Tab-separated table of C-alpha atoms in Angstrom:
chain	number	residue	atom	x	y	z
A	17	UNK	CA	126.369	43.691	-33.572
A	18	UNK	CA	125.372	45.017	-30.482
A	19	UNK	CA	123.660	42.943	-27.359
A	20	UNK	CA	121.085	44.363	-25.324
A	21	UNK	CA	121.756	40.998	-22.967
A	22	UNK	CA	125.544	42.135	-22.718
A	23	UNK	CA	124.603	45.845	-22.685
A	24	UNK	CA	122.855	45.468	-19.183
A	25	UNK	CA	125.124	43.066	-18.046
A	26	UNK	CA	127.974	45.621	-18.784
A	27	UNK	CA	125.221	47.969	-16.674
A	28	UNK	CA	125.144	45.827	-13.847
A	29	UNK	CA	128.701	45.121	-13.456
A	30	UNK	CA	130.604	48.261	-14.466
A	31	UNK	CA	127.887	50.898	-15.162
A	32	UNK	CA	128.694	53.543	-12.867
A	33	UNK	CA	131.712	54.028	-14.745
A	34	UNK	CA	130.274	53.867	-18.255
A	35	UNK	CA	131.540	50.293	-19.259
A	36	UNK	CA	127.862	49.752	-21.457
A	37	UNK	CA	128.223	52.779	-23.264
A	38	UNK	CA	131.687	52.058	-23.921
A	39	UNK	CA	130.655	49.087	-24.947
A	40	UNK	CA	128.007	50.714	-27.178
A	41	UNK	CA	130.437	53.419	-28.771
A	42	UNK	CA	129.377	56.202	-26.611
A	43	UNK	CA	132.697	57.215	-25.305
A	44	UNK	CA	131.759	60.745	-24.379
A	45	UNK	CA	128.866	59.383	-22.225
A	46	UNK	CA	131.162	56.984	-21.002
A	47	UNK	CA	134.140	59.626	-19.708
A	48	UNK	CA	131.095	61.541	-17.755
A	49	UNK	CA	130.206	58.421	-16.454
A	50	UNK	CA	133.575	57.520	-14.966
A	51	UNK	CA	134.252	61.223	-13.799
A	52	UNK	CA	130.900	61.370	-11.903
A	53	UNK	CA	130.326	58.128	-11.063
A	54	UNK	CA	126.855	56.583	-12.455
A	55	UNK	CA	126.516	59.882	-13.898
A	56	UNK	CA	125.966	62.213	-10.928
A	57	UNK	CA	126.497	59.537	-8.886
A	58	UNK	CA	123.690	56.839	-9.910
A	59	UNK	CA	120.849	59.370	-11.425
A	60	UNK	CA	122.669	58.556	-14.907
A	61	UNK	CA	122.918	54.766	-14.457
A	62	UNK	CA	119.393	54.417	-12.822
A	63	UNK	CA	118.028	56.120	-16.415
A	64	UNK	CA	119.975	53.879	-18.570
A	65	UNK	CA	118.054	50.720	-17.713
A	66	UNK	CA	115.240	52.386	-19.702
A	67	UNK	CA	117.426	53.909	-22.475
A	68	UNK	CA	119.852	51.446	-23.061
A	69	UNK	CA	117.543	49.181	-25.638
A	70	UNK	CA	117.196	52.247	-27.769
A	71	UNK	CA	121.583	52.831	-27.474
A	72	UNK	CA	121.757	49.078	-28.802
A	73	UNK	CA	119.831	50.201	-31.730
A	74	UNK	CA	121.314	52.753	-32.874
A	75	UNK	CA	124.788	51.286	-32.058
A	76	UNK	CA	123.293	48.534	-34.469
A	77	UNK	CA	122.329	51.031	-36.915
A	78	UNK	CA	118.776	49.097	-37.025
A	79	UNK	CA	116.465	50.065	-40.012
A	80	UNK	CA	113.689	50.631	-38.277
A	81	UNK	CA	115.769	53.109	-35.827
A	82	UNK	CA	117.296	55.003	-38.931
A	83	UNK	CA	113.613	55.194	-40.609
A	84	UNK	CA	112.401	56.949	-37.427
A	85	UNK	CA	115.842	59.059	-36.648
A	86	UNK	CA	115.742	59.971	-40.615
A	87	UNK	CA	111.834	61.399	-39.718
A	88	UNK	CA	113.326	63.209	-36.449
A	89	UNK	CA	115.552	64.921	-38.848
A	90	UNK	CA	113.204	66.256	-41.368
A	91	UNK	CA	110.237	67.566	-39.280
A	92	UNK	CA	113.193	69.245	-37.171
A	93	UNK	CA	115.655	71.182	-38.576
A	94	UNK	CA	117.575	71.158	-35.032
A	95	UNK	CA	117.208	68.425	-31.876
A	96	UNK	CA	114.806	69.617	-29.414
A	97	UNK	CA	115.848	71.027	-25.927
A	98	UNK	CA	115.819	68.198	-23.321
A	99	UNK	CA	116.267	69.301	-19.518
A	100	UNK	CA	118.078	66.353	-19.024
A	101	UNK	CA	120.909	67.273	-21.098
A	102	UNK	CA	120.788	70.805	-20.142
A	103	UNK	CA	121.467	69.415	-16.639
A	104	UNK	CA	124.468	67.444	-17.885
A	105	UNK	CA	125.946	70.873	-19.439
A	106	UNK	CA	125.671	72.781	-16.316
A	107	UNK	CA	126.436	69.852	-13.745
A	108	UNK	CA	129.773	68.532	-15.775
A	109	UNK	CA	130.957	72.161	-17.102
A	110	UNK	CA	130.948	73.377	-13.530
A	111	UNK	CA	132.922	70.529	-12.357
A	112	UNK	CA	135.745	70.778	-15.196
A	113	UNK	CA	135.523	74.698	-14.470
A	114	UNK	CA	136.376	74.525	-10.912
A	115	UNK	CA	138.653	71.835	-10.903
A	116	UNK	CA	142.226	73.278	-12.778
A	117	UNK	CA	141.844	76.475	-9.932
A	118	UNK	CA	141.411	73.588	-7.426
A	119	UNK	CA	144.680	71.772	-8.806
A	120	UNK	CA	146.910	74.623	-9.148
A	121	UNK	CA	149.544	74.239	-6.443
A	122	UNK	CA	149.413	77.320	-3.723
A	123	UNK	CA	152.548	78.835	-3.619
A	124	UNK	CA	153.362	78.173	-0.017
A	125	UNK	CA	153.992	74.844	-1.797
A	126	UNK	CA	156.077	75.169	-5.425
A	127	UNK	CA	157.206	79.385	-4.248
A	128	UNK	CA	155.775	80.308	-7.242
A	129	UNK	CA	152.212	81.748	-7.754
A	130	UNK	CA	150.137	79.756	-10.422
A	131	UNK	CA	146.541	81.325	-9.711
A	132	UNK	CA	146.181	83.215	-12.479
A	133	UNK	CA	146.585	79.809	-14.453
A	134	UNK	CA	144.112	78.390	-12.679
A	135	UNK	CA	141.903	81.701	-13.614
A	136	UNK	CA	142.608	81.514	-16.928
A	137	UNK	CA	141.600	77.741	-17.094
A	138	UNK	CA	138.233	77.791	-15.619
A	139	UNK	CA	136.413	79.102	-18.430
A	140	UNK	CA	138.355	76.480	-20.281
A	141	UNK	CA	136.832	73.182	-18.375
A	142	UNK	CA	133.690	74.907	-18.155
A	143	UNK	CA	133.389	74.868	-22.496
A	144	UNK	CA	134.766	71.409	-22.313
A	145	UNK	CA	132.018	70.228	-19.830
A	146	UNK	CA	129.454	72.098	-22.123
A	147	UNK	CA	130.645	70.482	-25.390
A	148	UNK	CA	131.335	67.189	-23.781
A	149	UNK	CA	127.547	66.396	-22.559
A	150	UNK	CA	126.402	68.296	-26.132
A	151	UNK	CA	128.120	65.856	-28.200
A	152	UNK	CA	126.649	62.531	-26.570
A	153	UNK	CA	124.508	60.198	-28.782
A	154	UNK	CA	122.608	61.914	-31.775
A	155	UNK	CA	123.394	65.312	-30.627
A	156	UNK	CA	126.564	67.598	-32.008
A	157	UNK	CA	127.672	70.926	-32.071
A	158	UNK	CA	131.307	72.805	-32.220
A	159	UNK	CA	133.613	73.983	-29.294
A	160	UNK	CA	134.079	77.367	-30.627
A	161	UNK	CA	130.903	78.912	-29.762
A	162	UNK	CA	130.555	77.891	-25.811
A	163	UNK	CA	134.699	78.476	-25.721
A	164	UNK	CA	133.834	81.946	-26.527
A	165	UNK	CA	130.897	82.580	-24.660
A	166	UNK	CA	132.735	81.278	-21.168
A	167	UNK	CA	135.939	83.689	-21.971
A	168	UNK	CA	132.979	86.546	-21.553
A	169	UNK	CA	133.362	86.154	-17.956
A	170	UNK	CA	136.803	86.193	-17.696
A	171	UNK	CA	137.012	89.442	-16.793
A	172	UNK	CA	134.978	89.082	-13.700
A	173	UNK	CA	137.688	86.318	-12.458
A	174	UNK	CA	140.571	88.713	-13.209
A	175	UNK	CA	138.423	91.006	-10.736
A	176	UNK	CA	137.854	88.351	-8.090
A	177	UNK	CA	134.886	87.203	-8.527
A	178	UNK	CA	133.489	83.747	-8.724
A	179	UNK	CA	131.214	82.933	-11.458
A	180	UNK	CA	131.514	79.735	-12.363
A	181	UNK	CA	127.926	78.782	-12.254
A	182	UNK	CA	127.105	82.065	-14.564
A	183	UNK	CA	129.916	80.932	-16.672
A	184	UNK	CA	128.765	77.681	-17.750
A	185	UNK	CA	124.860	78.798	-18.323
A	186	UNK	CA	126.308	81.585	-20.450
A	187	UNK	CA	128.293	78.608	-22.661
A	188	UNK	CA	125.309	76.371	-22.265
A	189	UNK	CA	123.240	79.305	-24.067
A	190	UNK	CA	126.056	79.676	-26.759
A	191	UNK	CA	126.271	75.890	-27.835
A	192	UNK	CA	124.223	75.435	-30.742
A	193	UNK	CA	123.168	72.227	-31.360
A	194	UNK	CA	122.390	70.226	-34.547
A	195	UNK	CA	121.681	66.630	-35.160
A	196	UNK	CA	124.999	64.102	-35.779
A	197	UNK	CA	124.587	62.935	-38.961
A	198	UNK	CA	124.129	58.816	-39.095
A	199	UNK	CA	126.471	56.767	-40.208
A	200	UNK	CA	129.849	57.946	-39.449
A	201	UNK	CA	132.554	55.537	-39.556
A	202	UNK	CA	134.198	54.656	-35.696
A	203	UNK	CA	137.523	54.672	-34.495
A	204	UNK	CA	139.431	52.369	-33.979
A	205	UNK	CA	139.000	50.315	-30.419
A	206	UNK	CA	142.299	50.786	-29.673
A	207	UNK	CA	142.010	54.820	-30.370
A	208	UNK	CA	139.340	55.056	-28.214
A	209	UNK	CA	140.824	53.662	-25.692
A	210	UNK	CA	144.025	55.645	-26.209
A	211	UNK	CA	141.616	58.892	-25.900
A	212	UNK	CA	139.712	58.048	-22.717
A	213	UNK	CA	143.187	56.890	-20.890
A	214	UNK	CA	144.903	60.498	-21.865
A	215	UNK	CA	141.221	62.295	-20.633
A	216	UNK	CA	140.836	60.280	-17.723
A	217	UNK	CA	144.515	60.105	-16.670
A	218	UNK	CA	144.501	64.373	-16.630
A	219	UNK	CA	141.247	63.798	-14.555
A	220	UNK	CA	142.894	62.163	-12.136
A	221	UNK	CA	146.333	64.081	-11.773
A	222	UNK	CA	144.104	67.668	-11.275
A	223	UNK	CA	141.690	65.879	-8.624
A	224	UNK	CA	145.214	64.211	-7.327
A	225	UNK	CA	147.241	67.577	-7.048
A	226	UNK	CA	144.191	68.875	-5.699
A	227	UNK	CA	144.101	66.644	-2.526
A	228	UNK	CA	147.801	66.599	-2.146
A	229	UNK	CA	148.021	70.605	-2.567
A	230	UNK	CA	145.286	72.066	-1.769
A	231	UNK	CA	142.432	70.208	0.554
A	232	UNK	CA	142.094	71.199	4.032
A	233	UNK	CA	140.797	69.219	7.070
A	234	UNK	CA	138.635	71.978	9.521
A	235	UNK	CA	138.060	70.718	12.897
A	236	UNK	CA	137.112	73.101	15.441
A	237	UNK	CA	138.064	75.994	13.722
A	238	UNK	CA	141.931	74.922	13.567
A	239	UNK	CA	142.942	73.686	9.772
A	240	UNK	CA	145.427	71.189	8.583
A	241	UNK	CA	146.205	69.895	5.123
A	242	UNK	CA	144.649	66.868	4.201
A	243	UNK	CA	148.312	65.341	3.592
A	244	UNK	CA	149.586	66.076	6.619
A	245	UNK	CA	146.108	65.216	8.112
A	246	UNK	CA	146.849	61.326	6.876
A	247	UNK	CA	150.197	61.381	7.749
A	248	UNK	CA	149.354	61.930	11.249
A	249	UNK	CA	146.546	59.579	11.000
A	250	UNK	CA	149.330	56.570	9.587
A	251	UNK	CA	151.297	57.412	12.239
A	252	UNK	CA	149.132	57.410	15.415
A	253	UNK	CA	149.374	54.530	17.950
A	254	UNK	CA	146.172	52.749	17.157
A	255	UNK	CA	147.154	52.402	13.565
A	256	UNK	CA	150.501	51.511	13.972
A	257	UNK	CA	148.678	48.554	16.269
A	258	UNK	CA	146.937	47.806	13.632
A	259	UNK	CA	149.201	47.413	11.365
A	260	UNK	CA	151.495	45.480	13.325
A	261	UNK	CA	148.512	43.208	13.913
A	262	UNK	CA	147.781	42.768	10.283
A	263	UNK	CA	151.153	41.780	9.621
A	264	UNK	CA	151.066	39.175	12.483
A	265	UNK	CA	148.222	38.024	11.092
A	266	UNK	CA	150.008	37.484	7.672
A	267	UNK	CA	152.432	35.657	9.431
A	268	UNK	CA	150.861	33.480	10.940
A	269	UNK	CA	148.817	32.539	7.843
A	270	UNK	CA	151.817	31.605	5.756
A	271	UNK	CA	152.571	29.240	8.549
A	272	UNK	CA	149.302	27.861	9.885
A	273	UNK	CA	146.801	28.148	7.212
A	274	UNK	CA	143.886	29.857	6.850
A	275	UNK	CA	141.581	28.722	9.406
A	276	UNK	CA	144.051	28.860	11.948
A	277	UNK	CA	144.488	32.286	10.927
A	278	UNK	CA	141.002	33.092	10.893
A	279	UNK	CA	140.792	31.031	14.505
A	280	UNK	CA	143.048	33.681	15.828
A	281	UNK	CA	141.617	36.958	14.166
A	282	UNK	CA	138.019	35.370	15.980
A	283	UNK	CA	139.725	35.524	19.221
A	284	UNK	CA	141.598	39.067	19.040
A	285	UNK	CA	137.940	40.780	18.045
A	286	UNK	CA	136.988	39.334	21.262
A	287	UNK	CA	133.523	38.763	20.510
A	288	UNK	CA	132.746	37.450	23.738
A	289	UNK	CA	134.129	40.299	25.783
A	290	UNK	CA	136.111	38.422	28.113
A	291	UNK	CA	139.419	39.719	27.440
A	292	UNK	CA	137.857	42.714	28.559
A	293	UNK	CA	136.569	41.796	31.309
A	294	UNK	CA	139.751	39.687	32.301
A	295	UNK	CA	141.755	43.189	31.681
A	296	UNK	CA	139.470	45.107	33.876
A	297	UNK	CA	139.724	42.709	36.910
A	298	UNK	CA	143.662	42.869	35.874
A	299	UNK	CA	143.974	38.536	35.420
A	300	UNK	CA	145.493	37.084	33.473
A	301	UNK	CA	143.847	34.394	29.856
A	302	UNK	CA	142.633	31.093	31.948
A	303	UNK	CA	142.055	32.420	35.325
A	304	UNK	CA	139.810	29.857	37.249
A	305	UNK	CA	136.548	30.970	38.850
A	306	UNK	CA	137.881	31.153	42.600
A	307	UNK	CA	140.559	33.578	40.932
A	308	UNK	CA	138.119	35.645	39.445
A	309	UNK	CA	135.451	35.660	42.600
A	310	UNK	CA	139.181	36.812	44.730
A	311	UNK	CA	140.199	39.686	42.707
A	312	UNK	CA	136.258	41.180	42.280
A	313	UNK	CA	136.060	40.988	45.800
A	314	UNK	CA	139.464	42.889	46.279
A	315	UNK	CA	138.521	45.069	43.599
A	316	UNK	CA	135.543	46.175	44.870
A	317	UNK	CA	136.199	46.908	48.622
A	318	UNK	CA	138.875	49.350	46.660
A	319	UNK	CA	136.510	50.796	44.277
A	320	UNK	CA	133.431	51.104	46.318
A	321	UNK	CA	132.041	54.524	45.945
A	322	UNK	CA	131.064	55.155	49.863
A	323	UNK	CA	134.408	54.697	50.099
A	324	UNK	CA	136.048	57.066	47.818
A	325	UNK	CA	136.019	60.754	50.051
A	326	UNK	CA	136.605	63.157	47.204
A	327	UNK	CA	135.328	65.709	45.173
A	328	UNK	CA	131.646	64.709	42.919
A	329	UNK	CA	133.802	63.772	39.658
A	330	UNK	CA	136.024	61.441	41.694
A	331	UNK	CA	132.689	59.817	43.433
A	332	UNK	CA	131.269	59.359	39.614
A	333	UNK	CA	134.549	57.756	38.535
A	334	UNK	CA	135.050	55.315	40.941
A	335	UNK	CA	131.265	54.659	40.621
A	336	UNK	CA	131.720	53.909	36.599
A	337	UNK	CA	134.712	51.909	37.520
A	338	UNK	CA	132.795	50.174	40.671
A	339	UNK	CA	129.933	49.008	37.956
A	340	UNK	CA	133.039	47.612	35.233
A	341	UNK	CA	134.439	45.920	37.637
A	342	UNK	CA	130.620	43.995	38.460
A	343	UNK	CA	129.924	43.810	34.455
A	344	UNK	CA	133.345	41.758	34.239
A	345	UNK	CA	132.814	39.624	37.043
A	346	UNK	CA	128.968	38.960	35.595
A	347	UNK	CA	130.789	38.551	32.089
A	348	UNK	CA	133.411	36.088	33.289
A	349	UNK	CA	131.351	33.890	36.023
A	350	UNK	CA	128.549	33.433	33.162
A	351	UNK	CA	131.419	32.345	30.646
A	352	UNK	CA	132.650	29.937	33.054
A	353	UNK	CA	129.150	28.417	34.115
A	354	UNK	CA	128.073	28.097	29.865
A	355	UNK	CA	131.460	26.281	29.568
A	356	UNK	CA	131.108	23.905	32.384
A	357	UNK	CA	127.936	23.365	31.236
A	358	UNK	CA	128.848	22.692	27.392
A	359	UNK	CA	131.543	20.270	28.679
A	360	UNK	CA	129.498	18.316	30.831
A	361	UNK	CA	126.959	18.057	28.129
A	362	UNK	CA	130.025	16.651	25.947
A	363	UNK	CA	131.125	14.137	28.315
A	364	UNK	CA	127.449	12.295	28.751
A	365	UNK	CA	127.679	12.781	24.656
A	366	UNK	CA	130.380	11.010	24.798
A	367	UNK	CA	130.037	8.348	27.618
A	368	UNK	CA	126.243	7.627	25.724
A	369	UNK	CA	128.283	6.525	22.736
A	370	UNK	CA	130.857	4.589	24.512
A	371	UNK	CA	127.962	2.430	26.383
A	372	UNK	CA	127.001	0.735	23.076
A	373	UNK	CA	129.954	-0.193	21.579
A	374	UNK	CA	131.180	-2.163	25.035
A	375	UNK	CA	127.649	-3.831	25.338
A	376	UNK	CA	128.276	-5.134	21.645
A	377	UNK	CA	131.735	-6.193	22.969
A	378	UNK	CA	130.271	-8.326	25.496
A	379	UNK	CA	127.394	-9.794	23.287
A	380	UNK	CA	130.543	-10.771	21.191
A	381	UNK	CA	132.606	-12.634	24.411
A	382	UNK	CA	129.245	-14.288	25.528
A	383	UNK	CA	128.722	-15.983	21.846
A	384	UNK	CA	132.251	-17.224	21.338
């Protein structure tokens, strides 16, 4: 027997990619689910927290639920037409249509020129989409009809036109629906699970040879393929930083601990700014206060923009260096005058809780 308790907590936890309606034997529901996450990205999920006592009773097969689905039936000889579900048809059966052209590999690639495949395959994912969302819950109706009503536009593909939209509305028109009748026996856990790995596994390899094949990075006009677009990106300096970073990082924890290592990613964020500053005045970590008051002076009789005799973007330069240089200085006395402060505040701490503990020492000497 179903739960509505573990239903929503199923909902809450892994709804966006159908887990409840898995749960609830509504695989269908539960592939277009995963493949557009929350169906259509939350719109789906967001409706289920109404719907999904009514899914728990008719995965439960309730009397009362079979009394009312049994009148349904008889004062309708078909389901009637929800806008909802004619949504699904057209929003999944344009997504499966335009995805196999998407994953057929260009022939700059492979040297051999697939696009008629992908042609003769959109019509394809666009009946499967169709028959897909009209075969969730009490609804069910065969593949033939919206198979054959997509193929009508084949002909306008083969021409080179894209109709993809048209395609799936014409399907969507051709599905005839009638109502599932109750009662039919389920498969097997493992067989469903079987099914939605094999579905979900060729979801991922088209939208996988898509990106690898196929997807372009624009950037000013000039275009690059995405793979060669995160190739460049894993090798440019500031990752490769990063990454050699990360692994001193690692390191370091497998020596020192946690806290240590979390200690020393505090300090490289540089929260404070003052390895910034200390960078920008050129000193070096633990440079004392006369130090840093030397090199801003030096700094700044350099830097000083009535100085610099130039053209206007050199006089704007050395004036934005001019005001870092005065920002660090700021940065670094203030640091400096916060700590001196903290540690004096420390040492009366400290010398406060000494003064007891000798005056008890003395009370002791002066009794014995």
């Amino acid at each position: 027997m179903a739960s509505v308790c573990l239903a929503y907590m199923l909902w809450l936890v892994g709804g966006w990619f159908g887990l409840h309606h898995f749960y609830l034997g509504r695989d269908k529901q539960a592939f277009v689910w995963w493949c557009l996450p929350g169906g259509y990205f939350g719109l789906g999920w967001v409706r289920d927290l109404w719907r999904i006592p009514e899914y728990v009773r008719e995965a439960n097969m309730e009397s009362g639920w079979m009394v009312q689905q049994e009148e349904k039936m008889r004062l309708a000889e078909m389901p009637p037409w929800k806008m909802a579900r004619w949504g699904g048809m057209l929003v999944v059966g344009n997504m499966l249509g335009m995805l196999p052209a998407m994953a057929v590999p260009n022939k700059e690639d492979i040297g051999v020129d697939l696009s008629l495949l992908g042609t003769l395959l959109t019509p394809l994912g666009c009946a499967l989409g169709i028959w897909v969302v009209g075969n969730i819950g009490r609804w069910e109706g065969s593949f033939r009809r919206p198979l054959l009503g997509c193929y009508l536009t084949l002909p306008a593909y083969l021409y080179g036109m894209n109709v993809v939209s048209w395609t799936t509305i014409l399907g969507a028109y051709c599905f005839k629906r009638k109502w599932r009748s109750p009662g039919k026996p389920a498969r097997a856990w493992y067989t469903r699970i079987l099914v939605l790995t094999l579905c979900g596994s060729l979801y991922l390899a088209m939208w996988s040879s898509y990106l690898y094949y196929n997807a372009e990075v624009v950037h000013n006009g000039d275009k690059i393929k995405l793979r060669d677009a995160v190739g460049n990106f894993l090798k440019s300096p500031a990752v490769q930083e990063f990454g050699r970073n990360l692994h001193g990082l690692w390191q370091h924890m497998l020596h020192s601990g946690f806290w240590s290592t979390w200690s020393q990613l505090v300090d490289s964020l540089d929260p404070f700014g003052e390895k910034n500053a200390l960078k920008v005045l050129g000193l070096a970590q633990g440079a004392s206060q006369e130090e840093i008051r030397s090199k801003y002076r030096e700094l700044t009789k350099v830097h000083h923009p009535d100085k610099v005799k130039g053209t206007q973007e050199e006089k704007e330069a050395a004036q934005e260096k001019f005001v870092q240089i005065q920002q660090a200085y700021e940065k670094l006395s203030d640091l400096k005058r916060s700590r001196a402060k903290a540690n004096k505040r420390q040492q009366k701490e400290a010398e406060a809780e000494a003064e007891p503990s000798s005056e008890a020492g003395s009370e002791e000497k002066i009794e014995l």
